[in-house]
Amino acid sequence: MCLPKLWIFHIILCCLASFYSGSLGQEQITVARIKYMGGGDWYGNRTTFINLFNYIQQKTNLPTREREEVLQIMDKEFFKYPIAYVAGHGNIKFSEDEILQFRKYLLSGGFLWADDDYGMDDSFRREMRRIFPDLEWVELPFSHPIYHILFQFPNGLPKVHKHDGGPPKGLALFYEGRMIVFYSLNTDISDGCEDSDIHNDPPEIRESALKMGTNILLWALIQK
Amino acid sequence: MLDQEIKEKYQGIFSKIIHAHRWHFISKIIQSSMNLISISFLGIIFFIFVNLLFNVHAMVRISFIALLFVWIMVFTLIKILPLLKEIFTPSAEQIFKISKRLGQDDREIQDAIVNFLQIYSKKGSVVSPVLQNLALEQLYYRIKDFSFAERHSEKLLKPNLRIMFSALSLVAVLLLFIPTQVEMAIKKIFIPWKSFQLPLPLKLYNGSGNLVVLKDDPVDLHGTYKGIVPDRLFLIIEQNLKLSANDKDIDKIILPVDPGNHFSYRVNHVQKSFSYYFTAEINKARFREKSVVSEIGIIEVQNRPVIRNLQVKIIPPKYSKLPPQLLAPNEGEITALKGSLIQFQIDVDKQLSEAKIALSDSTNLRLQIIGHTAKGQLYVQKNVRYTFQIEDVDGIKNSEPIEYYLYALNDAFPYAEIKQPGVDVDIHDDLILPLLIEMRDDFGFSEIRLKGSLYRQGVTGDSTDFEKKLFYEVLESGRAISETSWNLTSFYMIPDDYIQYYAEVFDNDIISGPKSFKTKKYTIRLPSLLEILDETAEQQELQLEEVKDIALESKELKEKLEEINRELKKEKELKWEQEQEIKKQVEKQKALSERLSEIQKDFADFIQKMDQSKVLSPETLEKYFDLQKMIQDIDSPELKDAMEKLNQALEKANMNQIQKAMDRLQFSLQEFEKDIDRMYELFNRVLLEQKMDELIKLAEKISQDQQQVNQKFEEGHVESEELKRMQTVEKNIEQDLEYLSDKIDDTSENYKEIMQQTSKMLENAQSYIKDQKLDEKIQDARRFMSEQRIDDVLQAGRNIKSDMEMIQNMLQAAKQNMIREQKQEITDQLQKTTQDMLNSSFEQEKLLVQTTDLHSASAQINDIAIEQASLMQGTNQLISQILEISNKTFMLSTTLNRNLVEVLSSMENSISSLENRNPRQAAAHQKKSMAGFNQALISLQNSMNRISQASSASGFQDLMQQLQQMASQQGQLNQGSMMLLQQREQGKIQLSGEDLARLAAQQEMIRRSLDDLSKRMGSRRDVLGRLDDISRDMEDVVRELEANQFNRKVVERQKRILSRLLDAQKSIREKEYSKKREAEREIVKIKKSPPELKEELLEKEDRLRKSLMESLEEGYTLEYREFIKLYFELLSRQPNILQ
């Protein structure tokens, strides 16, 4: 991204911070963790968002909730959360109703961050194909603003955990110019954001995961 | 004495009378009491009847009780108390009365007793005591045997007892028939203040009574009623039996009233023990606020066994090397790799008698029981649901067990990618293809195989499949690489044959069997030499054109800038148009630099390609390196700096600075133009020299091909397919020869003007081809082949081979001659230039000596200035000479010219100083001029040395060959070592000392070869770089192997040795060419950015708007158009309308 664009993003970020913390409302950043069926561990990474929200507060002054909310797609409150999050190691399965509801959510302005904990890739892609049979995954170039919105990732997604080996991939689904799903694959940003004693990641790895997590949430909030 | 005796007797009689008196009164009291009781009892019975018949008000009842009480009190006071008093203090009157009554049946006795009492009582009277005593004595004897006991006491009690018995009997009868009412009536009398309702004409019976049920089981509570049909029926359930009544949780459940006297209620899931009863109500006014209650029943709940804790441990299959995973307590949803062992442990709140896991595939897994705990394990095979079914020692089973899911994860398919070459390639003459395959799998690999087919030229469908096992090295868990140099010699490929290959990798899944993945297929093609040469020629032509264009544009640009510069010198201020023009020219220059940079890259690619194809000789390749380096030098830092300075000056709009910057840029551009011209000339010259290489290579190729054919036929029986192939090869040879012949003619023609002797030699080679009628020989060979005249084929083949070797030698000689001629020409010119420069330097020194001693007023100053000017002219001549030489050779450094330009500048300054009569300053400039000459001379000398050395590089090929051989041997040794290490690690083999000794011997052999080479290299050892390091590494490996220390470290060291041997080859090339080159091997870029997003992806595709626009263009009426607009607006407000 060229320098002026970067500045524009930073200005938007400041506005966003003032919006969230100012008189316009006491909205706090949070995400809806999707409780899905199929047997996969939707409940993993229990400390991820506690740490990530804390980090965002420290670094951006944006107000955040203490942790994420756990919701099912069919819950009425689900639509109140602009960002949804899905992760796990196992099988993901959405019901027909959930498929329709989720599609509606994403097309209505919702954003999904999917983070592969290593093992959900096949089922997640399968379910997303059910939701959006017409959309194709696109690997984001390193120049994409999601890698630069606040913290700089000139080489794209940071590598946190080994998983399949090889480089991590930042995939996305776009609908009418808007990124509706960001899928971080083969790295495990969520694990990286967990308490340091859970995965014993080196501090710099953990820091990079928190930074990337911050970028993802900020991008979800301010993308046009 | 007598008195005393009488007295005693009297006392005895009197006591008996008193005793009788007491008994009499006691009887009276009893009789009175019985009367009291009887009357009271009758009163009460009467009042009971009243109460039975009427609803007696409480006040009446209280009054009755009060009256009863008063009656009892009064009766007692009046009747009983006086009697009591008489007992304790009997009165004389009563005693006499009693006495009289005692003798009621016997008159005499009655009188006697009365007399006795009278006498006795009047003893002290006037009556004589004796008489008294006598009287008493007589009386005594009369009544002494008389019984004083009361005789009619029973008669007193009987009537009363009869009354009481009758009353009680009546009450008992009533109680028997109407007990409730009687009981109620009694209660009403004795608790008069309490308000009593009328009993309902209804009775409820609890039919269920007390029960023991299991927790969560249903229980039916039922009962019946007798009497009138109740209007409302309730079941009252009281929880928390142990608590007081007030603390109990009471549920009141309305029951339907069944006219059939029965009622019931089902509690579906009993959780806790409770008591219950039924109650009924009737709507009639008199029963309002009254209810009937059944007996209380108690339901005691027995708990089912419950799993208090579930612990699941997943032990993945060994091959996965995954650590065991302990799930969180009570987490029963399992996701595990197929083949994983799942260990279950459940803790139950009761002693168990049986426990099992019921699987959804109808199988059961019985668990081992230890008290309250049950354990078991199963292997994951497929997706399955399961429940725990347990039974306690009382035979009670758990209810509604939780259903868990067990998801069997499949071992993922492996993945492999051919990273190098990763594209379809043309193989080179060495027929070695470096392969780098990256493999990935979740848990590891079992093997990798290289598979494919060889397709022969011109034979439809003729293909041969091949397969070979590759070695691989595990880098980290789930990732490995296989690196090999694939030798394709065994395929005997001829031009236009091609191989399609791929790698197939197998994972180590021992549960479901190894799964495989096939990489993308790539093609290896063996291009014909002619094809390479044509392609090369075309490419070079384009490059030459490009250089020419750049040279022309550079000239135009320089002239344009000169023009601007001239104009600027007339102006005081820079005009906007001028500024824009300058900037435009600077941008043009930048564009030229970029184009040069592109040419440089093309050169690099070309050099690499030519190096691999071995078409060009090392000498020619060296010249291309020089050209490449030259381009780097052309785009000099000075030029860049000059453009930067000009830009800065333009920004500051400082006219003075702009002009200086323009001057400087102009100078740099002049240099640029000269260099470009020189490069163009040199490039042309190299292209001519290259032709000679191509001729030799082509001749060599024809010779080799013919040798291959000859070899086949010498081997004996040739199959028909093989024969066809040989015919094709022979045909290729014929074409190649024709091409060679044409090329020799062309080259000879081109060389005619510049190198006559070489041209002549080429003509001789051409004559030889014609004289020997080589083309006819080849045609004969083909004909013999078709006629299967093997001996004739062999004979013809040998002749052709012999002739081709001759031609090859002739061409080689021509080339040597060409080099000699070139070298001679350049050396002669350089020697002449050196001599001229030396003369000029001596001249300059002479002038310096003269100037140094000169006084400013000396008349010699002008003479010296004239001499200096003459010397300057000579120097200009020198520069021209050097320029001319530099167009013929790369050996002259571009700095040489710059040195001479500086010399010229110093000379000019010196002349100026002399003209200003400043000999001192002039001498200083002359000194600089001399220094410049010296630098230039040194540079010239170096160039001559380089030319001399360049021609003596005849041993180069031999050196390279030996190093390649060593690298090949080391590669084979490394592969062997790696294989042994892997097999030992997998436990397949045990390595013996002999095995290691064999490895050590092989390593030692390579080390000795290296040492020999090193010694033979002598003073040129330096070109081998880290040769000594390699030798030391080899020694270490040998030592460790001899000490039976064979481990991964040794293998790593061997890899380093190979790497260094390969580096040494590169080092030799680089040092031999004195140029830096980029590494040949493609760096596997693991992480590179994906391509930029397509613009349409980021565009907001407003399909509605598009549709709207399309609709509006359909030619509807205005009114209709408005409707369409409105319709689309409404649609667009709905969020998912675009789905």
Coordinates of C-alpha atoms in Angstrom, one line a residue, chain B residues 92-495:
Chain B
A92 CA -72.6 -37.5 118.0
E93 CA -75.9 -37.1 116.3
Q94 CA -74.7 -38.9 113.2
I95 CA -73.1 -41.5 115.3
F96 CA -76.4 -42.2 117.1
K97 CA -78.1 -42.2 113.7
I98 CA -75.7 -44.7 112.4
S99 CA -76.0 -46.7 115.6
K100 CA -79.7 -46.8 115.2
R101 CA -79.3 -47.8 111.6
L102 CA -76.9 -50.5 112.6
G103 CA -79.5 -52.2 114.6
Q104 CA -82.2 -51.6 112.1
D105 CA -82.8 -55.4 111.6
D106 CA -82.6 -56.2 115.3
R107 CA -84.5 -53.9 117.6
E108 CA -82.6 -55.1 120.7
I109 CA -79.3 -54.6 119.3
Q110 CA -80.4 -51.2 118.1
D111 CA -81.5 -50.3 121.6
A112 CA -78.5 -51.8 123.2
I113 CA -76.2 -49.9 120.9
V114 CA -78.0 -46.7 121.6
N115 CA -78.1 -47.4 125.3
F116 CA -74.5 -48.3 125.4
L117 CA -73.7 -45.0 123.7
Q118 CA -76.0 -43.1 126.1
I119 CA -74.6 -44.8 129.2
Y120 CA -71.2 -44.3 128.1
S121 CA -71.7 -40.8 127.2
K122 CA -73.3 -40.1 130.6
K123 CA -70.7 -41.8 132.7
G124 CA -69.8 -38.8 134.6
S125 CA -73.3 -38.1 135.5
V126 CA -75.1 -38.7 138.6
V127 CA -75.7 -42.2 137.7
S128 CA -73.7 -44.6 139.7
P129 CA -70.5 -45.5 137.9
V130 CA -71.1 -49.1 139.0
L131 CA -74.4 -49.2 137.4
Q132 CA -73.1 -47.6 134.4
N133 CA -70.3 -50.1 134.2
L134 CA -72.7 -53.0 134.8
A135 CA -75.0 -51.7 132.1
L136 CA -72.1 -51.2 129.8
E137 CA -70.9 -54.7 130.6
Q138 CA -74.2 -56.2 129.8
L139 CA -74.5 -54.2 126.7
Y140 CA -71.0 -55.1 125.7
Y141 CA -71.7 -58.8 125.9
R142 CA -74.9 -58.3 123.9
I143 CA -73.3 -56.5 121.1
K144 CA -69.8 -57.8 121.1
D145 CA -70.5 -60.3 118.4
F146 CA -72.6 -57.9 116.3
S147 CA -71.3 -57.1 112.9
F148 CA -71.1 -53.4 112.5
A149 CA -70.5 -53.6 108.7
E150 CA -72.9 -51.7 106.4
R151 CA -75.1 -54.1 104.6
H152 CA -76.7 -52.1 101.8
S153 CA -73.7 -50.4 100.1
E154 CA -74.1 -52.3 96.8
K155 CA -77.6 -51.2 96.5
L156 CA -76.5 -47.7 96.6
L157 CA -74.2 -48.0 93.6
K158 CA -76.1 -50.3 91.2
P159 CA -78.7 -47.9 89.9
N160 CA -76.1 -45.3 89.1
L161 CA -73.9 -47.8 87.4
R162 CA -76.8 -49.0 85.3
I163 CA -77.5 -45.5 84.2
M164 CA -73.9 -44.9 83.3
F165 CA -73.6 -48.2 81.5
S166 CA -76.7 -47.4 79.5
A167 CA -75.5 -44.0 78.6
L168 CA -72.1 -45.3 77.5
S169 CA -73.7 -48.1 75.5
L170 CA -75.8 -45.5 73.7
V171 CA -72.7 -43.5 72.9
A172 CA -70.8 -46.6 71.8
V173 CA -73.6 -47.5 69.4
L174 CA -73.7 -44.1 68.0
L175 CA -69.9 -44.1 67.6
L176 CA -70.2 -47.3 65.8
F177 CA -72.6 -46.0 63.2
I178 CA -71.7 -42.3 63.1
P179 CA -68.2 -42.1 64.6
T180 CA -67.2 -38.9 62.9
Q181 CA -70.3 -37.1 63.9
V182 CA -70.1 -38.4 67.5
E183 CA -66.5 -37.7 67.7
M184 CA -67.2 -34.2 66.3
A185 CA -70.1 -33.8 68.8
I186 CA -67.8 -34.8 71.7
K187 CA -65.1 -32.5 70.5
K188 CA -67.7 -29.7 70.2
I189 CA -68.7 -30.2 73.9
F190 CA -65.2 -30.4 75.3
I191 CA -63.7 -27.8 73.1
P192 CA -66.6 -25.5 73.1
W193 CA -64.8 -22.4 72.0
K194 CA -63.7 -24.0 68.8
S195 CA -65.8 -23.6 65.7
F196 CA -66.6 -26.9 64.1
Q197 CA -67.7 -27.4 60.6
L198 CA -70.0 -29.9 59.4
P199 CA -68.3 -33.0 58.1
L200 CA -68.5 -33.5 54.4
P201 CA -70.5 -36.3 53.0
L202 CA -67.4 -37.6 51.2
K203 CA -64.5 -39.8 51.9
L204 CA -61.2 -39.9 50.0
Y205 CA -59.0 -43.0 49.9
N206 CA -55.3 -43.0 48.9
G207 CA -54.9 -45.9 46.6
S208 CA -51.2 -45.6 46.0
G209 CA -50.0 -45.3 49.6
N210 CA -46.3 -45.4 50.2
L211 CA -44.1 -46.3 47.2
V212 CA -40.4 -46.6 46.4
V213 CA -39.6 -45.4 42.9
L214 CA -36.4 -44.7 40.8
K215 CA -35.3 -41.3 40.2
D216 CA -36.5 -40.0 36.8
D217 CA -39.0 -42.8 36.6
P218 CA -42.7 -42.0 36.4
V219 CA -45.0 -42.7 39.3
D220 CA -48.8 -43.0 39.3
L221 CA -50.7 -41.6 42.3
H222 CA -54.3 -42.7 42.5
G223 CA -57.2 -43.0 44.8
T224 CA -60.9 -43.3 45.1
Y225 CA -63.7 -41.4 46.8
K226 CA -66.9 -42.4 48.4
G227 CA -69.9 -40.3 49.0
I228 CA -71.0 -37.5 46.8
V229 CA -69.0 -36.5 43.8
P230 CA -66.6 -33.8 44.8
D231 CA -66.5 -30.6 42.8
R232 CA -62.8 -30.2 43.0
L233 CA -60.1 -32.8 43.5
F234 CA -56.5 -31.9 44.4
L235 CA -53.3 -33.7 44.7
I236 CA -51.0 -32.1 47.3
I237 CA -47.3 -32.9 47.0
E238 CA -45.0 -31.9 49.7
Q239 CA -41.3 -31.9 48.9
N240 CA -38.4 -31.7 51.4
L241 CA -39.8 -34.2 53.8
K242 CA -37.2 -33.5 56.4
L243 CA -38.1 -29.9 56.7
S244 CA -40.8 -28.4 58.9
A245 CA -44.3 -28.0 57.5
N246 CA -43.7 -24.3 56.8
D247 CA -40.5 -24.9 54.9
K248 CA -41.8 -27.6 52.7
D249 CA -42.4 -27.0 49.0
I250 CA -46.0 -27.7 48.4
D251 CA -47.4 -28.3 45.0
K252 CA -51.2 -28.4 44.6
I253 CA -52.2 -30.1 41.5
I254 CA -55.8 -30.1 40.3
L255 CA -57.1 -33.4 39.3
P256 CA -60.0 -34.1 37.0
V257 CA -63.0 -35.5 38.8
D258 CA -64.0 -38.8 37.4
P259 CA -67.6 -39.9 38.1
G260 CA -66.3 -43.4 38.3
N261 CA -64.9 -42.7 41.8
H262 CA -61.3 -43.0 40.6
F263 CA -58.7 -40.4 40.2
S264 CA -55.0 -40.5 39.4
Y265 CA -52.0 -38.4 38.5
R266 CA -48.7 -39.3 36.9
V267 CA -45.4 -37.7 38.0
N268 CA -43.3 -38.3 34.9
H269 CA -39.8 -37.8 36.3
V270 CA -39.5 -38.3 40.0
Q271 CA -36.6 -36.4 41.3
K272 CA -36.9 -36.4 45.1
S273 CA -38.8 -38.1 47.8
F274 CA -42.1 -36.5 48.7
S275 CA -45.3 -37.0 50.6
Y276 CA -48.7 -36.6 49.1
Y277 CA -52.4 -36.8 49.8
F278 CA -55.6 -36.0 48.0
T279 CA -58.1 -33.5 49.0
A280 CA -61.6 -32.7 47.7
E281 CA -63.9 -29.8 48.0
I282 CA -67.7 -29.4 47.5
N283 CA -69.3 -26.2 46.3
K284 CA -72.4 -26.4 48.5
A285 CA -72.7 -23.5 50.8
R286 CA -72.7 -25.4 54.0
F287 CA -69.5 -27.2 53.0
R288 CA -67.8 -24.1 51.9
E289 CA -64.3 -23.8 53.3
K290 CA -64.4 -27.5 54.1
S291 CA -62.4 -30.1 52.5
V292 CA -61.8 -33.8 52.7
V293 CA -58.3 -35.1 52.9
S294 CA -57.1 -38.6 52.2
E295 CA -54.4 -40.4 54.0
I296 CA -50.9 -39.2 53.4
G297 CA -48.7 -41.3 51.3
I298 CA -44.9 -41.1 51.0
I299 CA -43.0 -41.7 47.7
E300 CA -39.4 -42.6 48.4
V301 CA -37.0 -42.0 45.5
Q302 CA -34.1 -44.1 44.9
N303 CA -31.3 -42.5 42.7
R304 CA -30.1 -44.1 39.5
P305 CA -26.4 -44.4 39.1
V306 CA -24.9 -41.2 37.7
I307 CA -21.6 -40.7 36.0
R308 CA -19.8 -38.1 38.1
N309 CA -16.7 -37.8 36.0
L310 CA -15.7 -38.8 32.6
Q311 CA -12.1 -38.7 31.5
V312 CA -11.1 -39.4 27.9
K313 CA -7.5 -39.8 26.8
I314 CA -6.7 -40.0 23.1
I315 CA -3.5 -41.8 22.2
P316 CA -2.8 -41.1 18.5
P317 CA -1.3 -43.9 16.4
K318 CA 2.5 -44.1 16.8
Y319 CA 3.3 -43.2 13.3
S320 CA 1.7 -39.8 13.7
K321 CA 4.1 -39.0 16.5
L322 CA 1.4 -36.9 18.0
P323 CA 1.4 -36.6 21.8
P324 CA -1.4 -38.2 23.8
Q325 CA -4.2 -35.8 24.5
L326 CA -6.2 -35.7 27.7
L327 CA -9.6 -34.2 27.1
A328 CA -11.1 -31.9 29.7
P329 CA -13.0 -33.7 32.4
N330 CA -16.5 -34.7 31.3
E331 CA -15.6 -33.8 27.7
G332 CA -16.9 -36.8 25.7
E333 CA -16.9 -35.4 22.2
I334 CA -13.9 -36.9 20.6
T335 CA -12.2 -36.0 17.4
A336 CA -9.3 -38.3 16.8
L337 CA -7.1 -39.6 14.0
K338 CA -8.2 -43.0 12.7
G339 CA -6.3 -45.7 14.5
S340 CA -6.1 -43.6 17.7
L341 CA -6.6 -45.5 21.0
I342 CA -9.3 -43.9 23.1
Q343 CA -9.1 -44.7 26.8
F344 CA -12.3 -44.0 28.8
Q345 CA -12.6 -43.8 32.5
I346 CA -15.9 -43.1 34.3
D347 CA -16.5 -42.4 38.0
V348 CA -20.0 -43.2 39.1
D349 CA -21.7 -42.2 42.3
K350 CA -22.7 -45.8 43.1
Q351 CA -21.1 -49.1 43.3
L352 CA -21.2 -50.6 39.8
S353 CA -22.2 -54.1 38.8
E354 CA -22.0 -53.6 35.0
A355 CA -20.8 -50.9 32.6
K356 CA -20.5 -50.8 28.9
I357 CA -20.1 -48.3 26.0
A358 CA -22.9 -48.7 23.5
L359 CA -21.9 -47.7 20.0
S360 CA -24.2 -46.5 17.3
D361 CA -23.1 -49.4 15.1
S362 CA -24.9 -51.7 17.6
T363 CA -21.7 -53.0 19.1
N364 CA -20.9 -52.8 22.8
L365 CA -17.7 -52.4 24.6
R366 CA -17.8 -53.8 28.1
L367 CA -15.9 -51.8 30.6
Q368 CA -13.7 -53.1 33.4
I369 CA -15.3 -52.3 36.8
I370 CA -13.4 -51.4 40.0
G371 CA -15.9 -50.2 42.6
H372 CA -17.3 -46.9 41.5
T373 CA -15.0 -46.7 38.5
A374 CA -15.2 -48.3 35.1
K375 CA -12.4 -48.3 32.4
G376 CA -12.2 -49.3 28.8
Q377 CA -10.6 -48.5 25.5
L378 CA -11.3 -48.7 21.8
Y379 CA -9.6 -47.9 18.6
V380 CA -11.0 -45.2 16.3
Q381 CA -12.1 -46.7 13.0
K382 CA -15.0 -44.5 11.9
N383 CA -17.4 -41.9 12.9
V384 CA -19.6 -43.3 15.6
R385 CA -21.9 -42.2 18.4
Y386 CA -21.6 -43.7 21.8
T387 CA -23.3 -43.8 25.2
F388 CA -22.3 -45.1 28.6
Q389 CA -24.7 -47.7 30.0
I390 CA -24.2 -48.5 33.6
E391 CA -25.9 -50.6 36.3
D392 CA -25.4 -50.4 40.0
V393 CA -25.3 -53.3 42.4
D394 CA -29.0 -52.9 43.0
G395 CA -29.6 -53.5 39.3
I396 CA -30.6 -49.9 38.7
K397 CA -29.5 -48.6 35.3
N398 CA -28.7 -45.0 34.4
S399 CA -31.4 -43.3 32.5
E400 CA -31.1 -41.3 29.3
P401 CA -27.4 -41.6 28.9
I402 CA -25.7 -38.7 27.0
E403 CA -24.9 -39.5 23.4
Y404 CA -21.4 -38.4 22.5
Y405 CA -19.8 -38.3 19.0
L406 CA -16.6 -39.8 18.1
Y407 CA -15.2 -38.3 14.9
A408 CA -12.6 -40.3 13.1
L409 CA -10.2 -37.9 11.4
N410 CA -8.6 -39.2 8.3
D411 CA -5.0 -39.0 7.8
A412 CA -4.7 -36.3 5.2
F413 CA -3.3 -37.0 1.8
P414 CA 0.3 -36.2 1.3
Y415 CA 1.3 -33.4 -0.9
A416 CA 4.4 -32.9 -3.1
E417 CA 5.5 -30.2 -5.4
I418 CA 8.4 -30.3 -7.8
K419 CA 10.1 -27.0 -6.8
Q420 CA 13.0 -27.4 -9.1
P421 CA 12.8 -27.2 -12.1
G422 CA 9.0 -26.7 -11.5
V423 CA 8.5 -25.9 -15.1
D424 CA 8.9 -27.8 -18.4
V425 CA 12.5 -27.7 -19.3
D426 CA 14.8 -28.3 -22.2
I427 CA 17.6 -30.6 -21.0
H428 CA 21.2 -29.8 -21.8
D429 CA 23.9 -31.9 -23.1
D430 CA 25.0 -33.1 -19.7
L431 CA 21.7 -34.8 -19.4
I432 CA 21.6 -34.0 -15.7
L433 CA 18.5 -32.5 -14.3
P434 CA 18.6 -31.2 -10.7
L435 CA 15.4 -32.1 -9.0
L436 CA 14.1 -30.6 -5.8
I437 CA 10.8 -32.0 -4.6
E438 CA 9.1 -30.6 -1.5
M439 CA 6.9 -33.0 0.3
R440 CA 4.3 -32.3 3.0
D441 CA 2.1 -34.5 5.0
D442 CA 0.5 -34.3 8.3
F443 CA 2.4 -37.2 9.8
G444 CA 5.2 -38.2 7.6
F445 CA 6.1 -40.3 4.6
S446 CA 7.0 -43.8 3.6
E447 CA 8.5 -43.2 0.2
I448 CA 8.7 -41.1 -2.9
R449 CA 9.0 -42.3 -6.4
L450 CA 9.8 -40.6 -9.6
K451 CA 7.6 -41.9 -12.4
G452 CA 7.0 -41.0 -16.0
S453 CA 7.3 -42.0 -19.6
L454 CA 9.8 -41.4 -22.3
Y455 CA 8.3 -40.5 -25.6
R456 CA 10.5 -41.1 -28.7
Q457 CA 10.7 -38.7 -31.5
G458 CA 8.5 -39.3 -34.5
V459 CA 7.2 -42.6 -33.3
T460 CA 3.5 -42.2 -32.5
G461 CA 2.6 -43.8 -29.2
D462 CA 6.1 -45.1 -28.6
S463 CA 6.7 -44.5 -25.0
T464 CA 8.5 -46.3 -22.2
D465 CA 7.4 -46.0 -18.6
F466 CA 10.0 -45.7 -15.9
E467 CA 10.0 -45.5 -12.2
K468 CA 12.6 -44.9 -9.6
K469 CA 12.7 -44.6 -5.9
L470 CA 14.1 -41.3 -4.6
F471 CA 15.7 -40.5 -1.3
Y472 CA 14.3 -37.9 0.9
E473 CA 15.3 -35.9 3.9
V474 CA 12.9 -35.1 6.6
L475 CA 13.4 -31.4 7.5
E476 CA 10.7 -31.3 10.2
S477 CA 7.7 -33.2 11.2
G478 CA 5.5 -33.5 8.1
R479 CA 7.9 -31.8 5.8
A480 CA 10.7 -33.3 3.7
I481 CA 12.6 -32.6 0.6
S482 CA 14.0 -34.9 -2.0
E483 CA 17.0 -33.5 -3.7
T484 CA 18.7 -35.3 -6.5
S485 CA 20.5 -34.9 -9.7
W486 CA 18.6 -36.9 -12.2
N487 CA 20.9 -38.4 -14.7
L488 CA 19.0 -38.9 -18.0
T489 CA 21.8 -40.6 -19.8
S490 CA 20.2 -44.0 -19.6
F491 CA 17.3 -42.8 -21.6
Y492 CA 19.4 -42.4 -24.7
M493 CA 17.4 -39.4 -25.7
I494 CA 17.8 -37.8 -29.1
P495 CA 16.7 -34.3 -30.0

